[in-house]
Coordinates of C-alpha atoms in Angstrom, one line a residue:
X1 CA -176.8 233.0 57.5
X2 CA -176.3 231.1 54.2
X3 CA -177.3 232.2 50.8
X4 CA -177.8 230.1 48.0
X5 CA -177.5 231.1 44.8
X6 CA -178.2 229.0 41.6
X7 CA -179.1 229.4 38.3
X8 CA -181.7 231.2 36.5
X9 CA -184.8 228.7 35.4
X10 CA -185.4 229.1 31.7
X11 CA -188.5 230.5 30.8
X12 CA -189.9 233.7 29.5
X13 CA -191.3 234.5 33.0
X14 CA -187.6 234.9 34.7
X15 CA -185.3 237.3 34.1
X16 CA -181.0 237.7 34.9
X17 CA -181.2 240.7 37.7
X18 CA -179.7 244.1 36.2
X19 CA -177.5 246.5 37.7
X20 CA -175.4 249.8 37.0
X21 CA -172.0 250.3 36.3
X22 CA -170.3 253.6 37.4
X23 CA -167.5 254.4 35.4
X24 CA -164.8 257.5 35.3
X25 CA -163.3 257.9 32.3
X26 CA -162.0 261.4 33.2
X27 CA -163.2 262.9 30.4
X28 CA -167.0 262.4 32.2
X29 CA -168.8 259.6 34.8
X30 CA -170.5 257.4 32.9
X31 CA -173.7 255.2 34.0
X32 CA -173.3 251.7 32.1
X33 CA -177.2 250.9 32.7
X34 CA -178.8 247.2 32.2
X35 CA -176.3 245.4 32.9
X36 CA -175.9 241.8 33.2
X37 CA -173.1 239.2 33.8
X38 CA -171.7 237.4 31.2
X39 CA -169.2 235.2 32.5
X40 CA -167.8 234.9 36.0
X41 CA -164.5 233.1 37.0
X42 CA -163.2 232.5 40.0
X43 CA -159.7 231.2 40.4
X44 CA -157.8 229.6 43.6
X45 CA -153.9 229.6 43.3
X46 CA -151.0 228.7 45.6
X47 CA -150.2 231.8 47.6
X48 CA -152.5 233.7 46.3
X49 CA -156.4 234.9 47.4
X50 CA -159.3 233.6 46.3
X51 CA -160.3 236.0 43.2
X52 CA -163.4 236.6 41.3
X53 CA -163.8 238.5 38.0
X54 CA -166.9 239.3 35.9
X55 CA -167.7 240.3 32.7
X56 CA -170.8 242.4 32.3
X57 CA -172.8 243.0 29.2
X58 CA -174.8 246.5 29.6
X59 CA -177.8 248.0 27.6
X60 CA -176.6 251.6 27.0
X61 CA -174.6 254.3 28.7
X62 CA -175.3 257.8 30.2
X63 CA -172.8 260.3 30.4
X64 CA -172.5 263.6 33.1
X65 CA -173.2 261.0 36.4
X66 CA -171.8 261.7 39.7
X67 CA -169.7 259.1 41.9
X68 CA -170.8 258.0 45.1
X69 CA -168.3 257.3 48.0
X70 CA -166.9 254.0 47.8
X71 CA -166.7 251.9 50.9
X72 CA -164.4 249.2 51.4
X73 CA -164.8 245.8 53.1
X74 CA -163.0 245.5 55.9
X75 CA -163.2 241.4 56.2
X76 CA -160.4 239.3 55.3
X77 CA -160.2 237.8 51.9
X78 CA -160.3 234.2 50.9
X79 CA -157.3 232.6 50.4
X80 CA -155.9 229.4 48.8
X81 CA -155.0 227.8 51.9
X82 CA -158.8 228.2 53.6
X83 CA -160.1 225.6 50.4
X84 CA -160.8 222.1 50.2
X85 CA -162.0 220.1 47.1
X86 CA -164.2 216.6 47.9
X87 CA -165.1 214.4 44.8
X88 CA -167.9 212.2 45.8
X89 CA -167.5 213.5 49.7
X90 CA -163.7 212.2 49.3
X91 CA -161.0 214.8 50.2
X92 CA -159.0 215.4 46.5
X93 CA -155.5 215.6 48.2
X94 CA -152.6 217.4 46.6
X95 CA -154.8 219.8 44.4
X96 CA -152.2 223.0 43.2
X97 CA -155.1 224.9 41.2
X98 CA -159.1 225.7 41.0
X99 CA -160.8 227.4 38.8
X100 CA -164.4 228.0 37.9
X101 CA -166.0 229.4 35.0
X102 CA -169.6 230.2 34.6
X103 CA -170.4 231.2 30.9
X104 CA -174.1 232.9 30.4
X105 CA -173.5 233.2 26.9
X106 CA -176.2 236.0 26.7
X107 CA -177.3 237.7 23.7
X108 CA -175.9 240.2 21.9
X109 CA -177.6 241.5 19.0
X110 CA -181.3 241.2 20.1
X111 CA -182.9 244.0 18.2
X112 CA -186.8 243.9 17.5
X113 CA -189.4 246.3 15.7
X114 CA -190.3 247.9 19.6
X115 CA -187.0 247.7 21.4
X116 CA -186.2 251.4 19.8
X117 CA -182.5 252.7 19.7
X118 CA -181.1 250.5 22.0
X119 CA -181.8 246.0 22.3
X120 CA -184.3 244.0 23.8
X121 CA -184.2 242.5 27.2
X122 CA -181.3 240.1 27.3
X123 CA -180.7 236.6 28.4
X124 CA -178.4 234.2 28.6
X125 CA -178.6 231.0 26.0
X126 CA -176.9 227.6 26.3
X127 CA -174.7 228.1 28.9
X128 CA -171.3 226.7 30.1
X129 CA -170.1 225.5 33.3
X130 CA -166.6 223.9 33.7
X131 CA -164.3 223.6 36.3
X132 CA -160.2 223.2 35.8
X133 CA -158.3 221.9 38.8
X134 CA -154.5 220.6 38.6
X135 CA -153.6 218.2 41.4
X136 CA -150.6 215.9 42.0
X137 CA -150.6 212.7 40.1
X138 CA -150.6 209.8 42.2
X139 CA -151.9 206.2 42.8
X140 CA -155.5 207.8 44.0
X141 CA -155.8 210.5 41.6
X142 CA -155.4 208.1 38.7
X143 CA -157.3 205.1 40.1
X144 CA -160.1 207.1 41.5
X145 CA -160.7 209.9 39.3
X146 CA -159.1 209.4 36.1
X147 CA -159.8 205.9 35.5
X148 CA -163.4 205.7 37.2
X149 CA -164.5 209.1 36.4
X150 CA -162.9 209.7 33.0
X151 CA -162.3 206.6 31.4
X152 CA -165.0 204.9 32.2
X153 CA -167.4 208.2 31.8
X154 CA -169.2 208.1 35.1
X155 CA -170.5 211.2 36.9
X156 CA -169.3 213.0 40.1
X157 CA -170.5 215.0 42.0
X158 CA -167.8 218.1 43.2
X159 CA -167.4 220.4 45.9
X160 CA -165.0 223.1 46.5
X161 CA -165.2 225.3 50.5
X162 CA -163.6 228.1 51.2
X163 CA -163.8 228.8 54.8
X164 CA -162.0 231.6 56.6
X165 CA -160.2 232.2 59.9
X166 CA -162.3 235.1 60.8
X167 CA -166.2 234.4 62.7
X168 CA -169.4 235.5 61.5
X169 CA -170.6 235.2 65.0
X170 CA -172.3 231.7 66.8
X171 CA -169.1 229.9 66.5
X172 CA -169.8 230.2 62.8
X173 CA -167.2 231.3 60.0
X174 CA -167.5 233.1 56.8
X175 CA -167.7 230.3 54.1
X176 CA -167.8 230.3 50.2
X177 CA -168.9 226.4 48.6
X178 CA -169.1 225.6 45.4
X179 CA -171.2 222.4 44.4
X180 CA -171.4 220.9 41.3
X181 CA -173.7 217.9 41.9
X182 CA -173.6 216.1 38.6
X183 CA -170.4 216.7 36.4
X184 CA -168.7 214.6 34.2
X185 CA -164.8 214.6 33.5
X186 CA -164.1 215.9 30.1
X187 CA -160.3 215.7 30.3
X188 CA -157.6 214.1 32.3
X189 CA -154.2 214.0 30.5
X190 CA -151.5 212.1 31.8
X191 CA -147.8 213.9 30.8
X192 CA -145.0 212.6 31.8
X193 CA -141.8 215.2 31.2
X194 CA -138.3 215.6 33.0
X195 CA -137.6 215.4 35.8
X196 CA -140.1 217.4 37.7
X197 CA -143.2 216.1 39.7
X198 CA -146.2 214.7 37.7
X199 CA -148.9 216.5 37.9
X200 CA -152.5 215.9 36.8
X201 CA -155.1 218.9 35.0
X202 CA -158.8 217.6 35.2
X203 CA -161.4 219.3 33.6
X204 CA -165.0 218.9 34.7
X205 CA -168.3 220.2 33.2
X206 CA -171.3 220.9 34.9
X207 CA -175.0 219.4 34.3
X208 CA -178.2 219.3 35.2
X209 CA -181.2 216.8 35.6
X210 CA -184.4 217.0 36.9
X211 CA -183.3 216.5 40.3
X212 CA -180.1 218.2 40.3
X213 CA -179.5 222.2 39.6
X214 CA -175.4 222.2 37.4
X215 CA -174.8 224.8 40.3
X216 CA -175.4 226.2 43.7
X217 CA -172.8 228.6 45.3
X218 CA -173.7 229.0 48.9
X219 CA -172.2 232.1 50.9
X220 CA -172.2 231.9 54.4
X221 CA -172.0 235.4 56.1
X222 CA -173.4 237.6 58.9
X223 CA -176.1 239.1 56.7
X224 CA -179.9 238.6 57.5
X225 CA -182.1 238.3 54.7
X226 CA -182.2 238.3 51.0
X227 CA -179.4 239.6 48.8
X228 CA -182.2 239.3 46.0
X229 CA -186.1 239.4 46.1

């Protein structure tokens, strides 16, 4: 099964999703209630597993809460070697790094007349999506990406798969993809130090059109139905 996942439509009629944080601080369980993401990265790195971290923005707390039993996923993680980057559908060879950033940018001091003790419904504002990748600098990186993506400003269109060694079932495997259908290079220095191999940081940012959502992050797993309705 895949599951798509893009970004909120502006509007007053659609709202981020919410969810509670559980939290022991020894001295008592709290419940971090209303919360919303705020920023989520996820980084790819030689030797190293695929890794996500969030940063949640929450309405109020409650104290005196009791834990539930934790369970623990017993799948294997992504990893650095299960990725591939395409610019354009063409393979990026030699890319060392990934990294994603998704920035809601949501509010932080909404307070109004009827929103009582604690703020308003929150939402995120203009929001930022950028990519950093490092790959080896060669004849193709700098022909086809720095000079006819970044010099001359033209748009590409990025994706990044994950897909793991272990099945989902029907010959199928567990698969994370990131696509970025309309980005534009925002940086794409050239150093050249010692002795060492060159190496080339890109930096991409995400847009939109009418046509074109910045994001979609499909997940391919072994679960029917919605994660969201």
């Amino acid at each position: 099964y895949d599951h798509a996942f893009s970004c909120l439509i502006g509007g007053t009629a659609y709202s981020l999703p919410k969810l509670t944080v559980m939290v022991d601080r020894k001295a008592d369980i709290f419940a971090f209630v209303g919360c919303k993401i705020d920023s989520m990265t996820i980084t790819a790195a030689v030797n190293d597993y695929l890794r996500a971290e969030f940063n949640l923005r929450g309405r109020h707390e409650v104290g005196s809460q009791t834990l539930s039993a934790l369970s623990f996923s017993t799948l294997r993680a992504f990893q650095f070697v299960d990725g591939d980057v395409t610019i354009d559908g063409s393979s990026v060879a030699g890319v060392t790094s990934f990294k994603l950033d998704v920035k809601n940018n949501i509010e932080n001091d909404l307070y109004t007349l009827d929103s009582g003790q604690y703020m308003a419904e929150i939402e995120p504002q203009a929001r930022e999506i950028t990519v950093d990748m490092e790959m080896l600098y060669t004849e193709d990186s700098n022909d086809d990406i720095r000079a006819a993506k970044y010099r001359l400003g033209a748009s590409l269109a990025l994706v990044a798969t994950f897909v793991s060694t272990e099945s989902c079932g029907e010959g199928k495997y567990y698969t994370l993809t990131i696509s970025i259908p309309l980005g534009f290079v925002t940086d794409a220095p050239a150093f050249v130090a010692g002795a060492e191999r060159l190496k080339m940081p890109l930096s991409i940012k995400a847009t939109q059109n009418a046509s074109n959502q910045p994001i979609t992050i499909t997940l391919r797993n072994n679960v029917a139905g919605e994660y969201l309705t």
